[in-house]
Amino acid sequence: MVSANNADDLKTRVSERLAASGLVSFGWLNVEDVRSALLIGNVGSSLWPAFSSSSEFADGEPDPMNRWTVSQLQPLVDEMGAEARYPFGDVVWPFQHYAKVATGIEQSPIGLLIHPEFGLWTAFRALLVFDGALDFDVPAPRAHPCESCDDKLCLSTCPIGAFSPRGYAYKTCKTHVRSKEGNACSTGGCLARRACPVGTKHAYQPDHQAFHMNTFV
């Protein structure tokens, strides 16, 4: 087992290589007991400048952000001899589990993971898996901001009540966003997500919001 400093150094190295893309390293976890993995993603619109100016964004082909993510990480994967796992593709990896373990955060009432600083404005794009177990500090559980939130605006703001204790009415939401009445959602992003008071300064930029909603529908 290597020292904790090596884990820290590796995380710093990955972070520096990904800085220009706006991708960040969130934290470590162990997978399959003997392999350590680094969770990669974005905070708010940190990736938007690089992605929106990329060839993948402009070429009109399907899944531009997924293809761009791979293009940013593959050189690093090849150089470091790592395995890359993505929240897209043929294999369904448990990214919410990865994120909970690597960061200590939990789910919000609308299903998205909520960070006490960044709110609902994080996304997890990849997991870099390395051979061997690194020595790193396991993150302590974070205070769950939803537990002290009395208003729960995320559950009451959606104009069609898509979020409830019964779950997320995916098809109803999609139909609404496609409609004229759903213009505020399609152009500005999910109203329930935007209603959360945590981490609002990290909310996606309008064009970033619109991109994801257009992809959704």
PDB file of C-alpha atoms in Angstrom:
ATOM      1  CA  MET A   1       0.000   0.000   0.000  1.00  0.00           C
ATOM      2  CA  VAL A   2       1.393   3.400  -0.920  1.00  0.00           C
ATOM      3  CA  SER A   3       1.414   6.376   1.378  1.00  0.00           C
ATOM      4  CA  ALA A   4      -1.345   8.926   1.722  1.00  0.00           C
ATOM      5  CA  ASN A   5       0.946  11.523   0.183  1.00  0.00           C
ATOM      6  CA  ASN A   6       1.009   9.510  -3.034  1.00  0.00           C
ATOM      7  CA  ALA A   7      -2.776   9.536  -3.133  1.00  0.00           C
ATOM      8  CA  ASP A   8      -2.760  13.276  -2.541  1.00  0.00           C
ATOM      9  CA  ASP A   9      -0.061  13.788  -5.161  1.00  0.00           C
ATOM     10  CA  LEU A  10      -1.963  11.717  -7.701  1.00  0.00           C
ATOM     11  CA  LYS A  11      -5.151  13.668  -7.056  1.00  0.00           C
ATOM     12  CA  THR A  12      -3.247  16.938  -7.483  1.00  0.00           C
ATOM     13  CA  ARG A  13      -1.694  15.690 -10.715  1.00  0.00           C
ATOM     14  CA  VAL A  14      -5.056  14.675 -12.140  1.00  0.00           C
ATOM     15  CA  SER A  15      -6.639  17.965 -11.048  1.00  0.00           C
ATOM     16  CA  GLU A  16      -3.895  20.009 -12.694  1.00  0.00           C
ATOM     17  CA  ARG A  17      -4.236  18.079 -15.952  1.00  0.00           C
ATOM     18  CA  LEU A  18      -8.003  18.559 -16.003  1.00  0.00           C
ATOM     19  CA  ALA A  19      -8.053  22.209 -14.909  1.00  0.00           C
ATOM     20  CA  ALA A  20      -8.315  23.598 -18.444  1.00  0.00           C
ATOM     21  CA  SER A  21     -11.413  21.472 -19.088  1.00  0.00           C
ATOM     22  CA  GLY A  22     -13.159  22.652 -15.920  1.00  0.00           C
ATOM     23  CA  LEU A  23     -13.346  19.111 -14.564  1.00  0.00           C
ATOM     24  CA  VAL A  24     -12.407  18.569 -10.919  1.00  0.00           C
ATOM     25  CA  SER A  25     -11.363  15.690  -8.667  1.00  0.00           C
ATOM     26  CA  PHE A  26     -13.909  15.148  -5.892  1.00  0.00           C
ATOM     27  CA  GLY A  27     -12.386  12.385  -3.800  1.00  0.00           C
ATOM     28  CA  TRP A  28     -11.236   8.804  -3.422  1.00  0.00           C
ATOM     29  CA  LEU A  29     -12.989   5.523  -2.795  1.00  0.00           C
ATOM     30  CA  ASN A  30     -12.063   1.862  -3.022  1.00  0.00           C
ATOM     31  CA  VAL A  31     -13.714  -0.431  -5.523  1.00  0.00           C
ATOM     32  CA  GLU A  32     -13.449  -4.224  -5.574  1.00  0.00           C
ATOM     33  CA  ASP A  33     -11.531  -3.938  -2.259  1.00  0.00           C
ATOM     34  CA  VAL A  34      -8.094  -3.769  -3.864  1.00  0.00           C
ATOM     35  CA  ARG A  35      -8.397  -0.866  -6.321  1.00  0.00           C
ATOM     36  CA  SER A  36      -8.637   2.832  -5.546  1.00  0.00           C
ATOM     37  CA  ALA A  37     -10.649   5.217  -7.675  1.00  0.00           C
ATOM     38  CA  LEU A  38     -10.869   8.980  -8.070  1.00  0.00           C
ATOM     39  CA  LEU A  39     -14.257  10.585  -8.755  1.00  0.00           C
ATOM     40  CA  ILE A  40     -14.255  13.241 -11.486  1.00  0.00           C
ATOM     41  CA  GLY A  41     -16.955  15.797 -12.278  1.00  0.00           C
ATOM     42  CA  ASN A  42     -17.858  19.459 -12.395  1.00  0.00           C
ATOM     43  CA  VAL A  43     -19.064  22.106  -9.975  1.00  0.00           C
ATOM     44  CA  GLY A  44     -21.665  24.390 -11.492  1.00  0.00           C
ATOM     45  CA  SER A  45     -20.705  25.490 -14.999  1.00  0.00           C
ATOM     46  CA  SER A  46     -16.985  24.934 -14.462  1.00  0.00           C
ATOM     47  CA  LEU A  47     -16.794  22.785 -17.606  1.00  0.00           C
ATOM     48  CA  TRP A  48     -19.034  24.947 -19.772  1.00  0.00           C
ATOM     49  CA  PRO A  49     -16.414  27.284 -21.328  1.00  0.00           C
ATOM     50  CA  ALA A  50     -14.258  24.375 -22.481  1.00  0.00           C
ATOM     51  CA  PHE A  51     -17.140  22.147 -23.567  1.00  0.00           C
ATOM     52  CA  SER A  52     -19.146  24.845 -25.370  1.00  0.00           C
ATOM     53  CA  SER A  53     -16.104  25.766 -27.467  1.00  0.00           C
ATOM     54  CA  SER A  54     -15.265  22.156 -28.330  1.00  0.00           C
ATOM     55  CA  SER A  55     -15.665  20.328 -31.638  1.00  0.00           C
ATOM     56  CA  GLU A  56     -18.014  17.844 -29.949  1.00  0.00           C
ATOM     57  CA  PHE A  57     -20.390  20.632 -28.978  1.00  0.00           C
ATOM     58  CA  ALA A  58     -20.462  22.009 -32.532  1.00  0.00           C
ATOM     59  CA  ASP A  59     -20.476  18.899 -34.711  1.00  0.00           C
ATOM     60  CA  GLY A  60     -24.194  18.098 -34.423  1.00  0.00           C
ATOM     61  CA  GLU A  61     -23.558  14.465 -33.530  1.00  0.00           C
ATOM     62  CA  PRO A  62     -25.375  12.721 -30.626  1.00  0.00           C
ATOM     63  CA  ASP A  63     -24.157  12.831 -27.026  1.00  0.00           C
ATOM     64  CA  PRO A  64     -21.718  15.731 -27.327  1.00  0.00           C
ATOM     65  CA  MET A  65     -20.977  16.076 -23.608  1.00  0.00           C
ATOM     66  CA  ASN A  66     -20.375  12.362 -23.175  1.00  0.00           C
ATOM     67  CA  ARG A  67     -18.011  12.279 -26.148  1.00  0.00           C
ATOM     68  CA  TRP A  68     -16.243  15.413 -24.937  1.00  0.00           C
ATOM     69  CA  THR A  69     -15.790  13.917 -21.465  1.00  0.00           C
ATOM     70  CA  VAL A  70     -14.096  10.859 -22.951  1.00  0.00           C
ATOM     71  CA  SER A  71     -11.867  13.049 -25.121  1.00  0.00           C
ATOM     72  CA  GLN A  72     -10.706  14.986 -22.061  1.00  0.00           C
ATOM     73  CA  LEU A  73     -10.002  11.921 -19.938  1.00  0.00           C
ATOM     74  CA  GLN A  74      -8.666   9.371 -22.406  1.00  0.00           C
ATOM     75  CA  PRO A  75      -5.143  10.869 -22.692  1.00  0.00           C
ATOM     76  CA  LEU A  76      -4.890  10.838 -18.900  1.00  0.00           C
ATOM     77  CA  VAL A  77      -6.226   7.282 -18.718  1.00  0.00           C
ATOM     78  CA  ASP A  78      -3.672   6.111 -21.286  1.00  0.00           C
ATOM     79  CA  GLU A  79      -0.801   7.917 -19.575  1.00  0.00           C
ATOM     80  CA  MET A  80      -1.586   6.646 -16.090  1.00  0.00           C
ATOM     81  CA  GLY A  81      -2.708   3.147 -17.002  1.00  0.00           C
ATOM     82  CA  ALA A  82      -6.059   3.687 -15.324  1.00  0.00           C
ATOM     83  CA  GLU A  83      -9.520   2.360 -16.104  1.00  0.00           C
ATOM     84  CA  ALA A  84     -12.226   4.913 -16.853  1.00  0.00           C
ATOM     85  CA  ARG A  85     -15.836   4.303 -15.854  1.00  0.00           C
ATOM     86  CA  TYR A  86     -18.569   6.636 -17.051  1.00  0.00           C
ATOM     87  CA  PRO A  87     -22.229   7.244 -16.109  1.00  0.00           C
ATOM     88  CA  PHE A  88     -23.137   6.484 -19.722  1.00  0.00           C
ATOM     89  CA  GLY A  89     -22.460   3.691 -22.169  1.00  0.00           C
ATOM     90  CA  ASP A  90     -23.273  -0.001 -22.141  1.00  0.00           C
ATOM     91  CA  VAL A  91     -22.239  -0.685 -18.536  1.00  0.00           C
ATOM     92  CA  VAL A  92     -24.358   0.873 -15.784  1.00  0.00           C
ATOM     93  CA  TRP A  93     -22.029   1.851 -12.950  1.00  0.00           C
ATOM     94  CA  PRO A  94     -23.401   2.939  -9.524  1.00  0.00           C
ATOM     95  CA  PHE A  95     -22.345   6.589  -9.693  1.00  0.00           C
ATOM     96  CA  GLN A  96     -24.598   7.787  -6.902  1.00  0.00           C
ATOM     97  CA  HIS A  97     -22.977   5.216  -4.632  1.00  0.00           C
ATOM     98  CA  TYR A  98     -19.516   6.271  -5.803  1.00  0.00           C
ATOM     99  CA  ALA A  99     -20.331   9.907  -5.070  1.00  0.00           C
ATOM    100  CA  LYS A 100     -21.728   9.194  -1.604  1.00  0.00           C
ATOM    101  CA  VAL A 101     -18.648   7.230  -0.602  1.00  0.00           C
ATOM    102  CA  ALA A 102     -16.113   9.627  -2.147  1.00  0.00           C
ATOM    103  CA  THR A 103     -17.670  12.837  -0.825  1.00  0.00           C
ATOM    104  CA  GLY A 104     -19.866  11.929   2.150  1.00  0.00           C
ATOM    105  CA  ILE A 105     -22.944  13.610   0.643  1.00  0.00           C
ATOM    106  CA  GLU A 106     -26.508  12.273   0.468  1.00  0.00           C
ATOM    107  CA  GLN A 107     -29.646  12.550  -1.636  1.00  0.00           C
ATOM    108  CA  SER A 108     -31.996  15.514  -1.670  1.00  0.00           C
ATOM    109  CA  PRO A 109     -35.796  15.096  -1.616  1.00  0.00           C
ATOM    110  CA  ILE A 110     -35.850  15.309  -5.423  1.00  0.00           C
ATOM    111  CA  GLY A 111     -33.315  12.530  -5.818  1.00  0.00           C
ATOM    112  CA  LEU A 112     -30.258  14.553  -6.801  1.00  0.00           C
ATOM    113  CA  LEU A 113     -27.274  14.411  -4.482  1.00  0.00           C
ATOM    114  CA  ILE A 114     -26.881  17.626  -2.509  1.00  0.00           C
ATOM    115  CA  HIS A 115     -23.556  19.079  -1.404  1.00  0.00           C
ATOM    116  CA  PRO A 116     -23.555  21.383   1.666  1.00  0.00           C
ATOM    117  CA  GLU A 117     -21.520  23.990  -0.236  1.00  0.00           C
ATOM    118  CA  PHE A 118     -22.378  23.441  -3.910  1.00  0.00           C
ATOM    119  CA  GLY A 119     -26.018  22.442  -3.424  1.00  0.00           C
ATOM    120  CA  LEU A 120     -27.569  20.553  -6.328  1.00  0.00           C
ATOM    121  CA  TRP A 121     -24.995  21.898  -8.763  1.00  0.00           C
ATOM    122  CA  THR A 122     -22.470  19.097  -8.969  1.00  0.00           C
ATOM    123  CA  ALA A 123     -22.310  16.412 -11.622  1.00  0.00           C
ATOM    124  CA  PHE A 124     -20.164  13.297 -11.690  1.00  0.00           C
ATOM    125  CA  ARG A 125     -18.675  12.545 -15.093  1.00  0.00           C
ATOM    126  CA  ALA A 126     -16.195   9.718 -14.587  1.00  0.00           C
ATOM    127  CA  LEU A 127     -14.381   7.432 -12.190  1.00  0.00           C
ATOM    128  CA  LEU A 128     -10.668   6.799 -12.703  1.00  0.00           C
ATOM    129  CA  VAL A 129      -9.782   3.374 -11.285  1.00  0.00           C
ATOM    130  CA  PHE A 130      -6.156   2.569 -10.486  1.00  0.00           C
ATOM    131  CA  ASP A 131      -4.565  -0.808  -9.819  1.00  0.00           C
ATOM    132  CA  GLY A 132      -3.643  -1.225  -6.187  1.00  0.00           C
ATOM    133  CA  ALA A 133      -5.088   0.207  -2.996  1.00  0.00           C
ATOM    134  CA  LEU A 134      -3.997   3.704  -2.057  1.00  0.00           C
ATOM    135  CA  ASP A 135      -3.988   4.988   1.500  1.00  0.00           C
ATOM    136  CA  PHE A 136      -6.325   7.979   1.826  1.00  0.00           C
ATOM    137  CA  ASP A 137      -8.619   9.528   4.378  1.00  0.00           C
ATOM    138  CA  VAL A 138     -12.248   8.462   4.098  1.00  0.00           C
ATOM    139  CA  PRO A 139     -14.463  11.571   4.091  1.00  0.00           C
ATOM    140  CA  ALA A 140     -16.543  12.115   7.178  1.00  0.00           C
ATOM    141  CA  PRO A 141     -20.322  12.266   6.667  1.00  0.00           C
ATOM    142  CA  ARG A 142     -21.320  15.819   5.823  1.00  0.00           C
ATOM    143  CA  ALA A 143     -24.144  17.736   7.429  1.00  0.00           C
ATOM    144  CA  HIS A 144     -27.253  17.136   5.331  1.00  0.00           C
ATOM    145  CA  PRO A 145     -28.609  20.602   4.452  1.00  0.00           C
ATOM    146  CA  CYS A 146     -32.092  19.250   3.742  1.00  0.00           C
ATOM    147  CA  GLU A 147     -32.556  18.206   7.366  1.00  0.00           C
ATOM    148  CA  SER A 148     -32.603  21.836   8.502  1.00  0.00           C
ATOM    149  CA  CYS A 149     -34.698  23.064   5.564  1.00  0.00           C
ATOM    150  CA  ASP A 150     -38.298  23.580   6.661  1.00  0.00           C
ATOM    151  CA  ASP A 151     -39.692  24.959   3.403  1.00  0.00           C
ATOM    152  CA  LYS A 152     -38.589  22.144   1.051  1.00  0.00           C
ATOM    153  CA  LEU A 153     -39.224  24.410  -1.934  1.00  0.00           C
ATOM    154  CA  CYS A 154     -37.770  21.768  -4.199  1.00  0.00           C
ATOM    155  CA  LEU A 155     -40.919  19.692  -3.592  1.00  0.00           C
ATOM    156  CA  SER A 156     -43.463  22.477  -3.990  1.00  0.00           C
ATOM    157  CA  THR A 157     -42.085  24.621  -6.835  1.00  0.00           C
ATOM    158  CA  CYS A 158     -42.526  22.256  -9.770  1.00  0.00           C
ATOM    159  CA  PRO A 159     -45.629  23.499 -11.667  1.00  0.00           C
ATOM    160  CA  ILE A 160     -46.814  19.955 -12.371  1.00  0.00           C
ATOM    161  CA  GLY A 161     -45.798  18.339  -9.080  1.00  0.00           C
ATOM    162  CA  ALA A 162     -43.328  15.972 -10.708  1.00  0.00           C
ATOM    163  CA  PHE A 163     -41.531  15.367  -7.397  1.00  0.00           C
ATOM    164  CA  SER A 164     -43.316  13.705  -4.504  1.00  0.00           C
ATOM    165  CA  PRO A 165     -42.758  11.019  -1.846  1.00  0.00           C
ATOM    166  CA  ARG A 166     -43.873   8.546  -4.514  1.00  0.00           C
ATOM    167  CA  GLY A 167     -40.842   9.456  -6.639  1.00  0.00           C
ATOM    168  CA  TYR A 168     -40.134  11.406  -9.800  1.00  0.00           C
ATOM    169  CA  ALA A 169     -42.801  11.508 -12.524  1.00  0.00           C
ATOM    170  CA  TYR A 170     -40.289  11.372 -15.359  1.00  0.00           C
ATOM    171  CA  LYS A 171     -42.720  11.084 -18.290  1.00  0.00           C
ATOM    172  CA  THR A 172     -45.002  13.843 -16.989  1.00  0.00           C
ATOM    173  CA  CYS A 173     -41.999  16.117 -16.529  1.00  0.00           C
ATOM    174  CA  LYS A 174     -40.699  15.450 -20.022  1.00  0.00           C
ATOM    175  CA  THR A 175     -44.093  16.154 -21.591  1.00  0.00           C
ATOM    176  CA  HIS A 176     -44.369  19.429 -19.686  1.00  0.00           C
ATOM    177  CA  VAL A 177     -40.875  20.616 -20.640  1.00  0.00           C
ATOM    178  CA  ARG A 178     -41.685  19.980 -24.302  1.00  0.00           C
ATOM    179  CA  SER A 179     -44.864  22.034 -24.093  1.00  0.00           C
ATOM    180  CA  LYS A 180     -45.414  25.779 -24.385  1.00  0.00           C
ATOM    181  CA  GLU A 181     -46.247  25.887 -20.673  1.00  0.00           C
ATOM    182  CA  GLY A 182     -42.847  24.396 -19.900  1.00  0.00           C
ATOM    183  CA  ASN A 183     -40.848  27.176 -21.522  1.00  0.00           C
ATOM    184  CA  ALA A 184     -39.447  28.430 -18.207  1.00  0.00           C
ATOM    185  CA  CYS A 185     -38.115  24.936 -17.503  1.00  0.00           C
ATOM    186  CA  SER A 186     -36.750  24.269 -20.978  1.00  0.00           C
ATOM    187  CA  THR A 187     -34.883  27.566 -21.238  1.00  0.00           C
ATOM    188  CA  GLY A 188     -33.845  28.163 -17.629  1.00  0.00           C
ATOM    189  CA  GLY A 189     -33.559  24.688 -16.169  1.00  0.00           C
ATOM    190  CA  CYS A 190     -35.567  22.649 -13.684  1.00  0.00           C
ATOM    191  CA  LEU A 191     -37.564  25.002 -11.441  1.00  0.00           C
ATOM    192  CA  ALA A 192     -37.435  22.571  -8.516  1.00  0.00           C
ATOM    193  CA  ARG A 193     -33.654  22.375  -8.717  1.00  0.00           C
ATOM    194  CA  ARG A 194     -33.359  26.148  -8.983  1.00  0.00           C
ATOM    195  CA  ALA A 195     -35.614  26.626  -5.948  1.00  0.00           C
ATOM    196  CA  CYS A 196     -33.123  25.011  -3.566  1.00  0.00           C
ATOM    197  CA  PRO A 197     -31.459  27.742  -1.459  1.00  0.00           C
ATOM    198  CA  VAL A 198     -28.178  25.841  -1.029  1.00  0.00           C
ATOM    199  CA  GLY A 199     -25.230  26.706  -3.254  1.00  0.00           C
ATOM    200  CA  THR A 200     -27.181  29.055  -5.517  1.00  0.00           C
ATOM    201  CA  LYS A 201     -24.037  30.887  -6.643  1.00  0.00           C
ATOM    202  CA  HIS A 202     -22.933  27.625  -8.273  1.00  0.00           C
ATOM    203  CA  ALA A 203     -26.120  27.253 -10.363  1.00  0.00           C
ATOM    204  CA  TYR A 204     -25.579  26.457 -14.025  1.00  0.00           C
ATOM    205  CA  GLN A 205     -25.357  29.379 -16.434  1.00  0.00           C
ATOM    206  CA  PRO A 206     -28.514  29.871 -18.553  1.00  0.00           C
ATOM    207  CA  ASP A 207     -27.023  28.379 -21.729  1.00  0.00           C
ATOM    208  CA  HIS A 208     -25.701  25.438 -19.747  1.00  0.00           C
ATOM    209  CA  GLN A 209     -29.138  24.937 -18.176  1.00  0.00           C
ATOM    210  CA  ALA A 210     -30.810  25.082 -21.586  1.00  0.00           C
ATOM    211  CA  PHE A 211     -28.356  22.563 -23.050  1.00  0.00           C
ATOM    212  CA  HIS A 212     -29.211  19.950 -20.432  1.00  0.00           C
ATOM    213  CA  MET A 213     -32.950  20.508 -20.729  1.00  0.00           C
ATOM    214  CA  ASN A 214     -32.755  20.221 -24.510  1.00  0.00           C
ATOM    215  CA  THR A 215     -30.827  16.971 -24.090  1.00  0.00           C
ATOM    216  CA  PHE A 216     -33.432  15.742 -21.613  1.00  0.00           C
ATOM    217  CA  VAL A 217     -36.344  16.206 -24.006  1.00  0.00           C
TER     218      VAL A 217
END
